[in-house]
Amino acid sequence: MDGPGLNGTNYIEKIGLKDIRNGKMKKSNKYSYIQGKQITDHETGTRVYDVVGTRLPSVTTVLGATKNQQFLKDWKAKVGNEEAERITNLSSKRGTAMHKFLEKHIQGTGYDDLTEIGCQAKPMAEKIMEMGLAPVEEYYGSEVMLHYPGLYAGSTDLVCMHNGLETIVDFKQSNRPKREEWVSDYYMQIAAYCMAHDEVYGSKIRQGIIMICTPDLYYQEFKFQDAMLKLWKHRWLGRLDMYHELERDEKERAKIDPNKLLEEFEKDKPS
C-alpha cells in the first residue's frame, strides 16, 4: 500500500491546491463507452444491469452473495441491529455524497451540497482530490458502466491515465482506516472492471487504485498492478464461479415441473 499522497505531493506544490479542487480534468475520447441501465430488485435489493437487451448481475451483487458474512453478523450482534442500521445508512449517504462531489469535480461542473451530509462529504472528497487525483494526466470516463459479455456488469468511478498507466479507480468512504486484509473485495471489484474493460474495448488496463477517506480526513490508497492485478482477476473468477453455483442451486430448488403442475391442476378442476 502506498503512503497517503506520496505520488501527488510534488504535483500539488507546483499547481496549487486551489487549482486541483477547482480545475477541470483533461478528458480523452479514446474509448466510446456503451450505455447500460441499472435495475434494482426491490424485494431482494440485488442489482442487475440491462446491457443491449441482456440482464447481467452486478459485480457488487456477486461479491455480496459470496462473501463470508460472519464478521458482519458479529458486528451487528455487538452494536445491535438498530445501531448497525443507523451506521450503515449514514455511511451509505455520506459515500453517495462524496462520490457526487468527486464526479462533478472530474467533469468540471460546479456543485455544492449544504446539507449536513454534504458538509461531511465535501472535505472527504477534497482530500481525495488533493492526495489521490493529482497524478491523473487525463481521464477516459467517469461513472462508467462496464460489462463482460454474458457474465457481469458494474459501474466504476474513474477510468484514467495515472502516472503513465491506464488505470481504474474506485472511491470509497470508510468510518475508520482499513487494513489491507479488509479490502479484498475492493481488489476483486476493480479486477472485474479491468477484465471487462479489456474484453470489450481491447484495452490493457495495468493498474487499479482504491482511494479511501474517513470522516476525519485520513486518506489511504491501495494500489496494485500487473502480476498482482492478474492474481486478483483469478480470485474474482473464483467468486464468480461460486455465485453461478449458488444461482444454479437456487434454480434447482425453485424448479417446478410443468407436467406435474398440470396434473395437479387437472385433479382439482371441478367436473
Short mmCIF file of C-alpha atoms in Angstrom, two decimals:
data_model
loop_
_atom_site.label_atom_id
_atom_site.label_comp_id
_atom_site.label_asym_id
_atom_site.label_seq_id
_atom_site.Cartn_x
_atom_site.Cartn_y
_atom_site.Cartn_z
CA MET A 1 0.00 0.00 0.00
CA ASP A 2 1.36 3.41 -0.89
CA GLY A 3 1.51 6.06 1.77
CA PRO A 4 -1.02 8.88 1.55
CA GLY A 5 -0.17 11.39 -1.13
CA LEU A 6 3.29 10.03 -1.99
CA ASN A 7 2.64 10.16 -5.72
CA GLY A 8 0.90 13.53 -5.81
CA THR A 9 2.86 15.74 -3.40
CA ASN A 10 5.20 17.48 -5.88
CA TYR A 11 2.39 17.99 -8.37
CA ILE A 12 0.25 19.63 -5.69
CA GLU A 13 3.08 22.04 -4.81
CA LYS A 14 3.53 23.02 -8.47
CA ILE A 15 -0.02 23.81 -9.47
CA GLY A 16 -1.50 24.76 -6.12
CA LEU A 17 -4.22 23.14 -4.02
CA LYS A 18 -6.97 25.51 -5.17
CA ASP A 19 -6.35 24.58 -8.83
CA ILE A 20 -6.75 20.87 -8.08
CA ARG A 21 -10.08 21.47 -6.34
CA ASN A 22 -11.47 23.83 -8.93
CA GLY A 23 -9.75 22.85 -12.18
CA LYS A 24 -11.26 20.67 -14.87
CA MET A 25 -9.54 17.37 -15.59
CA LYS A 26 -8.48 16.73 -19.18
CA LYS A 27 -10.97 14.46 -20.98
CA SER A 28 -9.84 11.97 -23.62
CA ASN A 29 -12.30 10.33 -26.01
CA LYS A 30 -10.09 7.30 -26.57
CA TYR A 31 -12.92 4.94 -25.54
CA SER A 32 -16.55 5.22 -26.57
CA TYR A 33 -18.47 3.63 -23.72
CA ILE A 34 -21.59 1.52 -24.14
CA GLN A 35 -24.53 2.65 -22.03
CA GLY A 36 -26.48 0.26 -19.83
CA LYS A 37 -29.42 0.54 -17.49
CA GLN A 38 -29.12 -0.30 -13.82
CA ILE A 39 -32.12 -2.09 -12.32
CA THR A 40 -32.64 -2.87 -8.63
CA ASP A 41 -34.92 -5.68 -7.48
CA HIS A 42 -36.75 -4.01 -4.59
CA GLU A 43 -37.67 -7.33 -2.98
CA THR A 44 -34.14 -8.73 -2.82
CA GLY A 45 -32.17 -5.49 -3.09
CA THR A 46 -29.95 -7.08 -5.74
CA ARG A 47 -28.68 -5.02 -8.64
CA VAL A 48 -28.63 -6.08 -12.28
CA TYR A 49 -27.70 -4.27 -15.47
CA ASP A 50 -29.56 -4.32 -18.75
CA VAL A 51 -26.86 -4.15 -21.41
CA VAL A 52 -28.01 -4.28 -25.03
CA GLY A 53 -31.07 -6.29 -24.00
CA THR A 54 -29.20 -8.75 -21.76
CA ARG A 55 -29.56 -8.70 -17.99
CA LEU A 56 -26.31 -9.26 -16.11
CA PRO A 57 -25.64 -9.48 -12.36
CA SER A 58 -23.68 -6.59 -10.88
CA VAL A 59 -20.17 -7.10 -9.55
CA THR A 60 -21.30 -5.95 -6.10
CA THR A 61 -24.19 -8.44 -6.15
CA VAL A 62 -21.79 -11.29 -6.96
CA LEU A 63 -19.38 -10.28 -4.21
CA GLY A 64 -22.17 -9.72 -1.69
CA ALA A 65 -23.71 -13.12 -2.33
CA THR A 66 -20.43 -15.00 -1.98
CA LYS A 67 -18.65 -13.24 0.89
CA ASN A 68 -18.26 -14.58 4.42
CA GLN A 69 -20.98 -12.80 6.41
CA GLN A 70 -19.70 -13.83 9.86
CA PHE A 71 -17.86 -10.56 10.56
CA LEU A 72 -21.00 -8.58 9.72
CA LYS A 73 -23.15 -10.81 11.92
CA ASP A 74 -20.72 -10.44 14.83
CA TRP A 75 -20.67 -6.65 14.42
CA LYS A 76 -24.48 -6.43 14.38
CA ALA A 77 -24.66 -8.63 17.49
CA LYS A 78 -22.17 -6.33 19.22
CA VAL A 79 -23.77 -2.95 18.43
CA GLY A 80 -27.38 -4.07 17.97
CA ASN A 81 -29.46 -4.16 14.79
CA GLU A 82 -30.85 -0.64 15.19
CA GLU A 83 -27.44 0.97 15.68
CA ALA A 84 -25.96 -1.12 12.86
CA GLU A 85 -28.69 0.06 10.50
CA ARG A 86 -28.13 3.70 11.53
CA ILE A 87 -24.38 3.47 10.91
CA THR A 88 -24.88 1.67 7.59
CA ASN A 89 -27.42 4.20 6.33
CA LEU A 90 -25.26 7.15 7.37
CA SER A 91 -22.18 5.66 5.71
CA SER A 92 -24.12 4.98 2.52
CA LYS A 93 -25.49 8.53 2.32
CA ARG A 94 -22.08 10.06 3.08
CA GLY A 95 -20.43 7.83 0.47
CA THR A 96 -23.01 8.78 -2.16
CA ALA A 97 -22.49 12.49 -1.41
CA MET A 98 -18.70 12.13 -1.56
CA HIS A 99 -18.94 10.38 -4.92
CA LYS A 100 -21.13 13.20 -6.24
CA PHE A 101 -18.54 15.83 -5.33
CA LEU A 102 -15.79 13.79 -7.00
CA GLU A 103 -17.83 13.11 -10.14
CA LYS A 104 -18.63 16.80 -10.58
CA HIS A 105 -15.00 17.77 -9.93
CA ILE A 106 -13.75 15.33 -12.58
CA GLN A 107 -16.29 16.62 -15.10
CA GLY A 108 -15.51 20.24 -14.25
CA THR A 109 -19.10 21.01 -13.26
CA GLY A 110 -19.85 23.41 -10.42
CA TYR A 111 -21.53 21.67 -7.49
CA ASP A 112 -22.18 22.07 -3.78
CA ASP A 113 -24.24 20.34 -1.11
CA LEU A 114 -25.01 22.36 2.02
CA THR A 115 -26.87 19.59 3.85
CA GLU A 116 -25.31 18.08 6.98
CA ILE A 117 -24.26 15.00 4.99
CA GLY A 118 -22.89 17.18 2.21
CA CYS A 119 -20.81 19.20 4.67
CA GLN A 120 -19.28 15.97 5.97
CA ALA A 121 -18.65 14.56 2.49
CA LYS A 122 -17.15 17.65 0.82
CA PRO A 123 -13.84 17.74 2.76
CA MET A 124 -13.52 13.98 2.27
CA ALA A 125 -13.85 14.42 -1.49
CA GLU A 126 -11.37 17.30 -1.41
CA LYS A 127 -8.86 15.12 0.42
CA ILE A 128 -9.13 12.52 -2.35
CA MET A 129 -8.73 15.28 -4.96
CA GLU A 130 -5.58 16.50 -3.21
CA MET A 131 -3.94 13.19 -2.41
CA GLY A 132 -5.31 10.76 -4.99
CA LEU A 133 -6.20 12.57 -8.19
CA ALA A 134 -3.12 14.78 -8.53
CA PRO A 135 -1.19 12.24 -10.69
CA VAL A 136 -4.10 11.82 -13.15
CA GLU A 137 -2.97 13.13 -16.53
CA GLU A 138 -6.29 12.60 -18.32
CA TYR A 139 -9.46 10.61 -17.89
CA TYR A 140 -11.49 8.46 -20.29
CA GLY A 141 -14.70 8.14 -18.34
CA SER A 142 -16.36 8.95 -15.01
CA GLU A 143 -19.08 6.74 -13.52
CA VAL A 144 -18.53 4.29 -16.37
CA MET A 145 -20.77 1.26 -16.87
CA LEU A 146 -18.61 -1.74 -17.78
CA HIS A 147 -19.67 -5.26 -18.67
CA TYR A 148 -18.13 -8.60 -19.52
CA PRO A 149 -20.44 -10.05 -22.19
CA GLY A 150 -22.68 -12.76 -20.79
CA LEU A 151 -21.15 -12.70 -17.31
CA TYR A 152 -21.44 -9.49 -15.27
CA ALA A 153 -21.58 -5.69 -15.26
CA GLY A 154 -20.94 -2.78 -12.93
CA SER A 155 -20.12 0.90 -12.64
CA THR A 156 -16.63 2.13 -11.87
CA ASP A 157 -15.85 5.61 -10.62
CA LEU A 158 -13.00 6.56 -12.93
CA VAL A 159 -11.02 5.23 -15.90
CA CYS A 160 -7.91 7.35 -16.41
CA MET A 161 -4.21 7.69 -17.15
CA HIS A 162 -2.50 7.74 -13.74
CA ASN A 163 1.28 8.21 -13.61
CA GLY A 164 1.57 6.91 -17.17
CA LEU A 165 -0.58 3.80 -16.67
CA GLU A 166 -4.15 3.21 -17.80
CA THR A 167 -5.95 2.77 -14.51
CA ILE A 168 -9.32 2.00 -13.00
CA VAL A 169 -10.07 3.88 -9.78
CA ASP A 170 -12.74 3.32 -7.17
CA PHE A 171 -13.51 5.85 -4.44
CA LYS A 172 -14.53 4.58 -1.01
CA GLN A 173 -15.57 6.20 2.23
CA SER A 174 -14.77 4.41 5.47
CA ASN A 175 -15.66 5.08 9.08
CA ARG A 176 -12.12 4.10 10.12
CA PRO A 177 -8.79 3.27 8.45
CA LYS A 178 -8.67 -0.03 6.60
CA ARG A 179 -6.21 -2.86 6.94
CA GLU A 180 -5.23 -4.43 3.65
CA GLU A 181 -6.82 -7.75 4.57
CA TRP A 182 -10.17 -5.95 4.93
CA VAL A 183 -10.28 -4.69 1.33
CA SER A 184 -10.02 -7.92 -0.66
CA ASP A 185 -13.50 -7.41 -2.13
CA TYR A 186 -12.43 -3.94 -3.31
CA TYR A 187 -9.46 -5.50 -5.10
CA MET A 188 -11.72 -8.06 -6.78
CA GLN A 189 -14.22 -5.37 -7.74
CA ILE A 190 -11.58 -3.39 -9.62
CA ALA A 191 -10.10 -6.57 -11.12
CA ALA A 192 -13.55 -7.42 -12.52
CA TYR A 193 -13.84 -3.97 -14.06
CA CYS A 194 -10.36 -4.24 -15.60
CA MET A 195 -11.25 -7.60 -17.19
CA ALA A 196 -14.48 -6.19 -18.58
CA HIS A 197 -12.80 -3.06 -19.96
CA ASP A 198 -10.06 -5.07 -21.67
CA GLU A 199 -12.54 -7.56 -23.15
CA VAL A 200 -14.97 -5.02 -24.62
CA TYR A 201 -12.65 -2.16 -25.56
CA GLY A 202 -9.42 -4.01 -26.38
CA SER A 203 -7.52 -2.08 -23.72
CA LYS A 204 -4.68 -3.22 -21.47
CA ILE A 205 -5.56 -1.77 -18.09
CA ARG A 206 -2.45 -2.28 -15.98
CA GLN A 207 -3.37 -0.71 -12.68
CA GLY A 208 -6.15 -0.48 -10.13
CA ILE A 209 -6.33 2.03 -7.28
CA ILE A 210 -8.68 2.13 -4.30
CA MET A 211 -8.83 5.65 -2.82
CA ILE A 212 -10.33 5.75 0.67
CA CYS A 213 -11.08 8.64 3.01
CA THR A 214 -12.54 8.65 6.52
CA PRO A 215 -14.73 11.42 8.02
CA ASP A 216 -11.71 12.67 9.99
CA LEU A 217 -9.88 13.01 6.65
CA TYR A 218 -7.46 10.09 6.91
CA TYR A 219 -6.57 9.15 3.34
CA GLN A 220 -5.48 5.69 2.21
CA GLU A 221 -4.52 4.38 -1.19
CA PHE A 222 -4.33 0.71 -2.14
CA LYS A 223 -2.61 0.29 -5.49
CA PHE A 224 -1.98 -2.88 -7.48
CA GLN A 225 -0.77 -3.59 -10.99
CA ASP A 226 0.40 -6.22 -13.49
CA ALA A 227 1.13 -9.51 -11.62
CA MET A 228 -0.95 -8.53 -8.59
CA LEU A 229 -3.80 -7.41 -10.81
CA LYS A 230 -3.67 -10.80 -12.56
CA LEU A 231 -3.82 -12.54 -9.16
CA TRP A 232 -6.95 -10.61 -8.15
CA LYS A 233 -8.56 -11.37 -11.51
CA HIS A 234 -8.15 -15.08 -10.74
CA ARG A 235 -9.67 -14.60 -7.30
CA TRP A 236 -12.58 -12.69 -8.79
CA LEU A 237 -13.24 -15.51 -11.25
CA GLY A 238 -13.35 -17.91 -8.30
CA ARG A 239 -16.04 -15.81 -6.64
CA LEU A 240 -17.96 -15.52 -9.92
CA ASP A 241 -17.91 -19.30 -10.29
CA MET A 242 -19.17 -19.65 -6.71
CA TYR A 243 -22.01 -17.22 -7.49
CA HIS A 244 -23.08 -19.24 -10.52
CA GLU A 245 -23.09 -22.40 -8.41
CA LEU A 246 -25.32 -20.70 -5.83
CA GLU A 247 -27.65 -19.44 -8.54
CA ARG A 248 -27.81 -22.90 -10.08
CA ASP A 249 -28.73 -24.40 -6.70
CA GLU A 250 -31.45 -21.77 -6.20
CA LYS A 251 -32.92 -22.51 -9.62
CA GLU A 252 -32.86 -26.24 -8.90
CA ARG A 253 -34.72 -25.74 -5.62
CA ALA A 254 -37.24 -23.44 -7.26
CA LYS A 255 -37.72 -25.59 -10.34
CA ILE A 256 -41.31 -26.62 -10.99
CA ASP A 257 -42.16 -29.47 -13.35
CA PRO A 258 -44.92 -28.03 -15.57
CA ASN A 259 -46.31 -31.52 -16.31
CA LYS A 260 -46.76 -32.29 -12.62
CA LEU A 261 -48.32 -28.88 -12.06
CA LEU A 262 -50.77 -29.53 -14.90
CA GLU A 263 -51.64 -32.94 -13.43
CA GLU A 264 -52.40 -31.35 -10.05
CA PHE A 265 -54.47 -28.68 -11.76
CA GLU A 266 -56.49 -31.30 -13.67
CA LYS A 267 -57.17 -33.22 -10.43
CA ASP A 268 -58.55 -30.12 -8.70
CA LYS A 269 -60.56 -28.89 -11.66
CA PRO A 270 -64.34 -29.13 -10.98
CA SER A 271 -66.18 -31.72 -13.08
#
